[in-house]
Amino acid sequence: GAVVSQHPSRVICKSGTSVKIECRSLDFQATTMFWYRQFPKQSLMLMATSNEGSKATYEQGVEKDKFLINHASLTLSTLTVTSAHPEDSSFYICSARRGAGIYEQYFGPGTRLTVT
Amino acid sequence: RKEVEQDPGPFNVPEGATVAFNCTYSNSASQSFFWYRQDCRKEPKLLMSVYSSGNEDGRFTAQLNRASQYISLLIRDSKLSDSATYLCVVNLNTGFQKLVFGTGTRLLVSP
């Protein structure tokens, strides 16, 4: 099946610093990439949707200036958490869609962010 | 009201048992439905799609009732390896396809 990677898998940073998470589709070109966040015992919540070469569409309540998304190519999207705070500690998961169909959406292994 | 609701569990069952999970969704315009499996600290993985006529994949049977906006997953002959969180997922096709996840139902299968 299609493979999506994320890097890093785990990161610990100090409050006030910025953290960049990379998401790559390894064996296909992703027309659309998604970023989700999951707090303990909660569901995955979509943060934003991005298409290559265009600005990301953020979900209501997600600060676009805090969570910067760059979808520079059909195989790479990055999420930068700026001025991270402890409440940003979460499991961040990216997903890449290969085609137009909902059935072709593949998830990365996730990045666990801990802000101290 | 949450868009997708599930009983969080946990459901504790012995090996070999049959267990059923339910899910309700609030948006009647939802077009497609899925069950995902998520292991602890891992990404979700597609278990199966859910079709209106009901569908089966080995020990797993999924059913959809559009009138009641209700989805179910039945697992027969539970295995230890079935222990995981099962996520009910709905596709909201509001001009753009978007997956909405339930909080998941945790299953623990014991020897």
PDB file of C-alpha atoms in Angstrom:
ATOM      1  CA  GLY A   1       0.000   0.000   0.000  1.00  0.00           C
ATOM      2  CA  ALA A   2       0.881   3.641  -0.168  1.00  0.00           C
ATOM      3  CA  VAL A   3       3.368   4.902   2.385  1.00  0.00           C
ATOM      4  CA  VAL A   4       3.378   8.196   4.229  1.00  0.00           C
ATOM      5  CA  SER A   5       6.237   9.101   6.529  1.00  0.00           C
ATOM      6  CA  GLN A   6       6.560  11.729   9.229  1.00  0.00           C
ATOM      7  CA  HIS A   7       9.600  13.190  10.834  1.00  0.00           C
ATOM      8  CA  PRO A   8      10.376  13.410  13.653  1.00  0.00           C
ATOM      9  CA  SER A   9       8.367  10.684  15.320  1.00  0.00           C
ATOM     10  CA  ARG A  10       8.843  12.303  18.693  1.00  0.00           C
ATOM     11  CA  VAL A  11      10.020  15.737  19.749  1.00  0.00           C
ATOM     12  CA  ILE A  12      10.414  17.523  23.045  1.00  0.00           C
ATOM     13  CA  CYS A  13      10.866  21.262  22.984  1.00  0.00           C
ATOM     14  CA  LYS A  14      10.854  24.172  25.361  1.00  0.00           C
ATOM     15  CA  SER A  15       7.996  26.570  25.637  1.00  0.00           C
ATOM     16  CA  GLY A  16       8.344  29.462  23.214  1.00  0.00           C
ATOM     17  CA  THR A  17      10.331  27.600  20.590  1.00  0.00           C
ATOM     18  CA  SER A  18       9.109  26.486  17.158  1.00  0.00           C
ATOM     19  CA  VAL A  19       8.924  22.947  15.900  1.00  0.00           C
ATOM     20  CA  LYS A  20       8.700  21.747  12.309  1.00  0.00           C
ATOM     21  CA  ILE A  21       7.132  18.426  11.387  1.00  0.00           C
ATOM     22  CA  GLU A  22       7.568  16.930   7.935  1.00  0.00           C
ATOM     23  CA  CYS A  23       5.128  14.716   6.106  1.00  0.00           C
ATOM     24  CA  ARG A  24       6.147  12.869   2.962  1.00  0.00           C
ATOM     25  CA  SER A  25       4.309  10.600   0.597  1.00  0.00           C
ATOM     26  CA  LEU A  26       6.996   8.110  -0.356  1.00  0.00           C
ATOM     27  CA  ASP A  27       5.630   6.301  -3.344  1.00  0.00           C
ATOM     28  CA  PHE A  28       2.929   8.522  -4.751  1.00  0.00           C
ATOM     29  CA  GLN A  29       2.135  12.126  -5.462  1.00  0.00           C
ATOM     30  CA  ALA A  30      -0.336  13.544  -2.997  1.00  0.00           C
ATOM     31  CA  THR A  31      -2.864  15.952  -4.432  1.00  0.00           C
ATOM     32  CA  THR A  32      -3.989  16.888  -0.958  1.00  0.00           C
ATOM     33  CA  MET A  33      -2.452  16.591   2.478  1.00  0.00           C
ATOM     34  CA  PHE A  34      -4.187  16.875   5.822  1.00  0.00           C
ATOM     35  CA  TRP A  35      -2.957  17.641   9.308  1.00  0.00           C
ATOM     36  CA  TYR A  36      -4.722  16.232  12.332  1.00  0.00           C
ATOM     37  CA  ARG A  37      -4.191  16.581  16.044  1.00  0.00           C
ATOM     38  CA  GLN A  38      -5.176  14.049  18.668  1.00  0.00           C
ATOM     39  CA  PHE A  39      -5.202  14.703  22.401  1.00  0.00           C
ATOM     40  CA  PRO A  40      -5.260  11.741  24.814  1.00  0.00           C
ATOM     41  CA  LYS A  41      -8.538   9.837  24.778  1.00  0.00           C
ATOM     42  CA  GLN A  42      -9.943  12.148  22.135  1.00  0.00           C
ATOM     43  CA  SER A  43     -10.666  11.791  18.445  1.00  0.00           C
ATOM     44  CA  LEU A  44      -8.485  12.949  15.608  1.00  0.00           C
ATOM     45  CA  MET A  45      -9.351  16.536  14.856  1.00  0.00           C
ATOM     46  CA  LEU A  46      -8.638  17.954  11.438  1.00  0.00           C
ATOM     47  CA  MET A  47      -6.521  21.071  11.701  1.00  0.00           C
ATOM     48  CA  ALA A  48      -6.038  21.998   8.076  1.00  0.00           C
ATOM     49  CA  THR A  49      -6.131  20.816   4.511  1.00  0.00           C
ATOM     50  CA  SER A  50      -3.491  21.773   1.999  1.00  0.00           C
ATOM     51  CA  ASN A  51      -3.083  21.423  -1.715  1.00  0.00           C
ATOM     52  CA  GLU A  52       0.293  21.684  -3.348  1.00  0.00           C
ATOM     53  CA  GLY A  53       1.208  25.213  -4.260  1.00  0.00           C
ATOM     54  CA  SER A  54      -1.730  26.877  -2.559  1.00  0.00           C
ATOM     55  CA  LYS A  55      -2.549  28.166   0.889  1.00  0.00           C
ATOM     56  CA  ALA A  56      -3.849  25.750   3.457  1.00  0.00           C
ATOM     57  CA  THR A  57      -7.474  25.790   4.523  1.00  0.00           C
ATOM     58  CA  TYR A  58      -7.722  25.830   8.291  1.00  0.00           C
ATOM     59  CA  GLU A  59     -10.543  24.437  10.357  1.00  0.00           C
ATOM     60  CA  GLN A  60     -12.463  26.720  12.637  1.00  0.00           C
ATOM     61  CA  GLY A  61     -10.575  27.465  15.824  1.00  0.00           C
ATOM     62  CA  VAL A  62      -7.135  26.598  14.433  1.00  0.00           C
ATOM     63  CA  GLU A  63      -4.801  29.589  14.352  1.00  0.00           C
ATOM     64  CA  LYS A  64      -3.127  29.801  10.977  1.00  0.00           C
ATOM     65  CA  ASP A  65      -0.365  32.056  12.283  1.00  0.00           C
ATOM     66  CA  LYS A  66       0.503  29.554  14.963  1.00  0.00           C
ATOM     67  CA  PHE A  67       0.322  26.425  12.847  1.00  0.00           C
ATOM     68  CA  LEU A  68       2.135  27.214   9.632  1.00  0.00           C
ATOM     69  CA  ILE A  69       1.629  24.778   6.807  1.00  0.00           C
ATOM     70  CA  ASN A  70       3.749  24.645   3.703  1.00  0.00           C
ATOM     71  CA  HIS A  71       2.885  22.241   0.927  1.00  0.00           C
ATOM     72  CA  ALA A  72       5.886  22.851  -1.291  1.00  0.00           C
ATOM     73  CA  SER A  73       5.634  19.801  -3.514  1.00  0.00           C
ATOM     74  CA  LEU A  74       3.371  16.886  -4.310  1.00  0.00           C
ATOM     75  CA  THR A  75       5.287  14.712  -1.871  1.00  0.00           C
ATOM     76  CA  LEU A  76       6.064  17.047   1.015  1.00  0.00           C
ATOM     77  CA  SER A  77       4.067  19.085   3.478  1.00  0.00           C
ATOM     78  CA  THR A  78       5.383  20.675   6.653  1.00  0.00           C
ATOM     79  CA  LEU A  79       3.641  21.845   9.790  1.00  0.00           C
ATOM     80  CA  THR A  80       5.448  24.354  11.964  1.00  0.00           C
ATOM     81  CA  VAL A  81       4.157  24.922  15.466  1.00  0.00           C
ATOM     82  CA  THR A  82       5.335  28.417  16.310  1.00  0.00           C
ATOM     83  CA  SER A  83       5.947  29.646  19.846  1.00  0.00           C
ATOM     84  CA  ALA A  84       4.885  26.311  21.236  1.00  0.00           C
ATOM     85  CA  HIS A  85       3.227  26.102  24.639  1.00  0.00           C
ATOM     86  CA  PRO A  86       2.541  23.096  26.857  1.00  0.00           C
ATOM     87  CA  GLU A  87      -1.083  23.016  25.687  1.00  0.00           C
ATOM     88  CA  ASP A  88       0.212  22.318  22.159  1.00  0.00           C
ATOM     89  CA  SER A  89       1.562  18.990  23.389  1.00  0.00           C
ATOM     90  CA  SER A  90      -0.293  16.425  21.334  1.00  0.00           C
ATOM     91  CA  PHE A  91      -0.062  13.701  18.704  1.00  0.00           C
ATOM     92  CA  TYR A  92       0.111  15.276  15.260  1.00  0.00           C
ATOM     93  CA  ILE A  93      -0.781  13.048  12.318  1.00  0.00           C
ATOM     94  CA  CYS A  94      -0.573  13.886   8.666  1.00  0.00           C
ATOM     95  CA  SER A  95      -2.470  12.211   5.905  1.00  0.00           C
ATOM     96  CA  ALA A  96      -2.015  12.245   2.168  1.00  0.00           C
ATOM     97  CA  ARG A  97      -4.618  11.685  -0.491  1.00  0.00           C
ATOM     98  CA  ARG A  98      -3.440  10.136  -3.716  1.00  0.00           C
ATOM     99  CA  GLY A  99      -6.404  10.833  -5.892  1.00  0.00           C
ATOM    100  CA  ALA A 100      -9.784  12.450  -5.645  1.00  0.00           C
ATOM    101  CA  GLY A 101     -11.378   9.513  -3.930  1.00  0.00           C
ATOM    102  CA  ILE A 102     -11.890   9.391  -0.198  1.00  0.00           C
ATOM    103  CA  TYR A 103     -10.692   5.821  -0.243  1.00  0.00           C
ATOM    104  CA  GLU A 104      -7.177   6.799  -1.184  1.00  0.00           C
ATOM    105  CA  GLN A 105      -6.218   8.657   1.976  1.00  0.00           C
ATOM    106  CA  TYR A 106      -3.208   7.326   3.830  1.00  0.00           C
ATOM    107  CA  PHE A 107      -1.972   8.277   7.268  1.00  0.00           C
ATOM    108  CA  GLY A 108       1.523   8.927   8.488  1.00  0.00           C
ATOM    109  CA  PRO A 109       2.777   7.330  11.723  1.00  0.00           C
ATOM    110  CA  GLY A 110       2.331  10.524  13.705  1.00  0.00           C
ATOM    111  CA  THR A 111       4.586  12.864  15.652  1.00  0.00           C
ATOM    112  CA  ARG A 112       4.330  13.121  19.398  1.00  0.00           C
ATOM    113  CA  LEU A 113       5.100  16.656  20.521  1.00  0.00           C
ATOM    114  CA  THR A 114       5.826  17.456  24.140  1.00  0.00           C
ATOM    115  CA  VAL A 115       6.331  21.077  25.100  1.00  0.00           C
ATOM    116  CA  THR A 116       7.954  21.622  28.473  1.00  0.00           C
TER     117      THR A 116
ATOM    118  CA  ARG B   1     -23.715  17.381  19.801  1.00  0.00           C
ATOM    119  CA  LYS B   2     -20.658  15.639  18.393  1.00  0.00           C
ATOM    120  CA  GLU B   3     -20.731  14.836  14.707  1.00  0.00           C
ATOM    121  CA  VAL B   4     -19.764  11.221  15.339  1.00  0.00           C
ATOM    122  CA  GLU B   5     -20.503   9.585  18.666  1.00  0.00           C
ATOM    123  CA  GLN B   6     -19.222   6.336  20.069  1.00  0.00           C
ATOM    124  CA  ASP B   7     -19.222   4.593  23.409  1.00  0.00           C
ATOM    125  CA  PRO B   8     -15.606   4.950  24.587  1.00  0.00           C
ATOM    126  CA  GLY B   9     -15.638   1.613  26.395  1.00  0.00           C
ATOM    127  CA  PRO B  10     -13.464  -0.170  27.239  1.00  0.00           C
ATOM    128  CA  PHE B  11     -15.072  -3.388  26.206  1.00  0.00           C
ATOM    129  CA  ASN B  12     -13.356  -6.249  28.017  1.00  0.00           C
ATOM    130  CA  VAL B  13     -14.035  -9.601  26.365  1.00  0.00           C
ATOM    131  CA  PRO B  14     -12.449 -13.055  26.468  1.00  0.00           C
ATOM    132  CA  GLU B  15     -10.841 -14.600  23.421  1.00  0.00           C
ATOM    133  CA  GLY B  16     -13.416 -16.123  21.124  1.00  0.00           C
ATOM    134  CA  ALA B  17     -16.194 -13.778  22.158  1.00  0.00           C
ATOM    135  CA  THR B  18     -18.362 -11.781  19.788  1.00  0.00           C
ATOM    136  CA  VAL B  19     -18.449  -8.042  20.399  1.00  0.00           C
ATOM    137  CA  ALA B  20     -20.385  -5.245  18.744  1.00  0.00           C
ATOM    138  CA  PHE B  21     -19.681  -1.533  18.583  1.00  0.00           C
ATOM    139  CA  ASN B  22     -22.148   1.166  17.670  1.00  0.00           C
ATOM    140  CA  CYS B  23     -21.771   4.634  16.303  1.00  0.00           C
ATOM    141  CA  THR B  24     -24.173   7.439  15.467  1.00  0.00           C
ATOM    142  CA  TYR B  25     -23.586  10.420  13.227  1.00  0.00           C
ATOM    143  CA  SER B  26     -25.417  13.711  13.154  1.00  0.00           C
ATOM    144  CA  ASN B  27     -25.050  14.935   9.574  1.00  0.00           C
ATOM    145  CA  SER B  28     -27.619  13.289   7.346  1.00  0.00           C
ATOM    146  CA  ALA B  29     -25.677  14.417   4.287  1.00  0.00           C
ATOM    147  CA  SER B  30     -22.779  12.128   5.192  1.00  0.00           C
ATOM    148  CA  GLN B  31     -21.918  10.042   2.208  1.00  0.00           C
ATOM    149  CA  SER B  32     -19.485   7.345   3.127  1.00  0.00           C
ATOM    150  CA  PHE B  33     -18.567   5.538   6.275  1.00  0.00           C
ATOM    151  CA  PHE B  34     -15.617   3.631   7.607  1.00  0.00           C
ATOM    152  CA  TRP B  35     -14.221   1.781  10.548  1.00  0.00           C
ATOM    153  CA  TYR B  36     -10.593   2.460  11.372  1.00  0.00           C
ATOM    154  CA  ARG B  37      -8.431   0.695  13.895  1.00  0.00           C
ATOM    155  CA  GLN B  38      -5.927   2.593  16.018  1.00  0.00           C
ATOM    156  CA  ASP B  39      -3.347   0.926  18.200  1.00  0.00           C
ATOM    157  CA  CYS B  40      -1.912   2.782  21.162  1.00  0.00           C
ATOM    158  CA  ARG B  41       0.286   5.685  20.068  1.00  0.00           C
ATOM    159  CA  LYS B  42      -0.027   4.740  16.411  1.00  0.00           C
ATOM    160  CA  GLU B  43      -1.783   6.186  13.415  1.00  0.00           C
ATOM    161  CA  PRO B  44      -5.275   5.002  12.453  1.00  0.00           C
ATOM    162  CA  LYS B  45      -5.512   2.316   9.807  1.00  0.00           C
ATOM    163  CA  LEU B  46      -8.488   1.587   7.623  1.00  0.00           C
ATOM    164  CA  LEU B  47     -10.254  -1.566   8.761  1.00  0.00           C
ATOM    165  CA  MET B  48     -13.172  -1.543   6.368  1.00  0.00           C
ATOM    166  CA  SER B  49     -15.635   0.640   4.546  1.00  0.00           C
ATOM    167  CA  VAL B  50     -19.296   0.401   5.465  1.00  0.00           C
ATOM    168  CA  TYR B  51     -21.885  -0.078   2.746  1.00  0.00           C
ATOM    169  CA  SER B  52     -25.627   0.383   2.933  1.00  0.00           C
ATOM    170  CA  SER B  53     -26.260  -3.273   2.273  1.00  0.00           C
ATOM    171  CA  GLY B  54     -23.886  -4.324   5.012  1.00  0.00           C
ATOM    172  CA  ASN B  55     -20.571  -5.967   4.348  1.00  0.00           C
ATOM    173  CA  GLU B  56     -18.331  -8.587   5.819  1.00  0.00           C
ATOM    174  CA  ASP B  57     -14.594  -9.089   5.840  1.00  0.00           C
ATOM    175  CA  GLY B  58     -13.611 -12.283   7.555  1.00  0.00           C
ATOM    176  CA  ARG B  59     -14.575 -11.999  11.220  1.00  0.00           C
ATOM    177  CA  PHE B  60     -15.686  -8.394  10.820  1.00  0.00           C
ATOM    178  CA  THR B  61     -19.160  -7.299   9.769  1.00  0.00           C
ATOM    179  CA  ALA B  62     -20.180  -3.696   9.285  1.00  0.00           C
ATOM    180  CA  GLN B  63     -23.685  -2.365   8.917  1.00  0.00           C
ATOM    181  CA  LEU B  64     -25.194   1.007   8.137  1.00  0.00           C
ATOM    182  CA  ASN B  65     -28.659   2.304   8.851  1.00  0.00           C
ATOM    183  CA  ARG B  66     -29.035   5.630   7.065  1.00  0.00           C
ATOM    184  CA  ALA B  67     -32.532   6.261   8.401  1.00  0.00           C
ATOM    185  CA  SER B  68     -31.287   6.027  11.983  1.00  0.00           C
ATOM    186  CA  GLN B  69     -27.849   7.444  11.163  1.00  0.00           C
ATOM    187  CA  TYR B  70     -26.313   4.476  12.859  1.00  0.00           C
ATOM    188  CA  ILE B  71     -23.285   2.350  12.053  1.00  0.00           C
ATOM    189  CA  SER B  72     -22.165  -0.872  13.666  1.00  0.00           C
ATOM    190  CA  LEU B  73     -19.173  -3.166  13.708  1.00  0.00           C
ATOM    191  CA  LEU B  74     -19.368  -6.783  14.790  1.00  0.00           C
ATOM    192  CA  ILE B  75     -16.270  -8.789  15.576  1.00  0.00           C
ATOM    193  CA  ARG B  76     -16.660 -12.534  15.844  1.00  0.00           C
ATOM    194  CA  ASP B  77     -14.247 -14.967  17.453  1.00  0.00           C
ATOM    195  CA  SER B  78     -12.186 -12.183  19.042  1.00  0.00           C
ATOM    196  CA  LYS B  79      -8.417 -12.560  19.019  1.00  0.00           C
ATOM    197  CA  LEU B  80      -5.910 -11.050  21.405  1.00  0.00           C
ATOM    198  CA  SER B  81      -4.587  -9.065  18.442  1.00  0.00           C
ATOM    199  CA  ASP B  82      -7.975  -7.388  18.032  1.00  0.00           C
ATOM    200  CA  SER B  83      -7.255  -5.312  21.146  1.00  0.00           C
ATOM    201  CA  ALA B  84      -7.206  -1.735  19.903  1.00  0.00           C
ATOM    202  CA  THR B  85      -9.377   1.349  19.607  1.00  0.00           C
ATOM    203  CA  TYR B  86     -11.956   1.237  16.842  1.00  0.00           C
ATOM    204  CA  LEU B  87     -12.779   4.563  15.247  1.00  0.00           C
ATOM    205  CA  CYS B  88     -16.030   5.248  13.481  1.00  0.00           C
ATOM    206  CA  VAL B  89     -15.339   7.634  10.615  1.00  0.00           C
ATOM    207  CA  VAL B  90     -17.729   9.556   8.417  1.00  0.00           C
ATOM    208  CA  ASN B  91     -17.039  11.369   5.181  1.00  0.00           C
ATOM    209  CA  LEU B  92     -18.718  14.758   5.022  1.00  0.00           C
ATOM    210  CA  ASN B  93     -18.852  15.669   1.390  1.00  0.00           C
ATOM    211  CA  THR B  94     -19.571  19.359   1.748  1.00  0.00           C
ATOM    212  CA  GLY B  95     -18.085  20.309  -1.562  1.00  0.00           C
ATOM    213  CA  PHE B  96     -14.845  18.813  -0.354  1.00  0.00           C
ATOM    214  CA  GLN B  97     -14.423  15.372   1.093  1.00  0.00           C
ATOM    215  CA  LYS B  98     -13.537  15.480   4.754  1.00  0.00           C
ATOM    216  CA  LEU B  99     -13.189  12.628   7.213  1.00  0.00           C
ATOM    217  CA  VAL B 100     -14.684  13.146  10.660  1.00  0.00           C
ATOM    218  CA  PHE B 101     -13.542  10.772  13.387  1.00  0.00           C
ATOM    219  CA  GLY B 102     -15.363   9.502  16.425  1.00  0.00           C
ATOM    220  CA  THR B 103     -13.471   9.306  19.704  1.00  0.00           C
ATOM    221  CA  GLY B 104     -13.200   5.558  19.333  1.00  0.00           C
ATOM    222  CA  THR B 105     -14.241   2.509  21.285  1.00  0.00           C
ATOM    223  CA  ARG B 106     -11.509   0.673  23.119  1.00  0.00           C
ATOM    224  CA  LEU B 107     -11.512  -3.117  22.958  1.00  0.00           C
ATOM    225  CA  LEU B 108      -9.486  -5.317  25.279  1.00  0.00           C
ATOM    226  CA  VAL B 109      -9.429  -9.030  24.481  1.00  0.00           C
ATOM    227  CA  SER B 110      -8.071 -11.194  27.258  1.00  0.00           C
ATOM    228  CA  PRO B 111      -6.874 -14.820  27.241  1.00  0.00           C
TER     229      PRO B 111
END
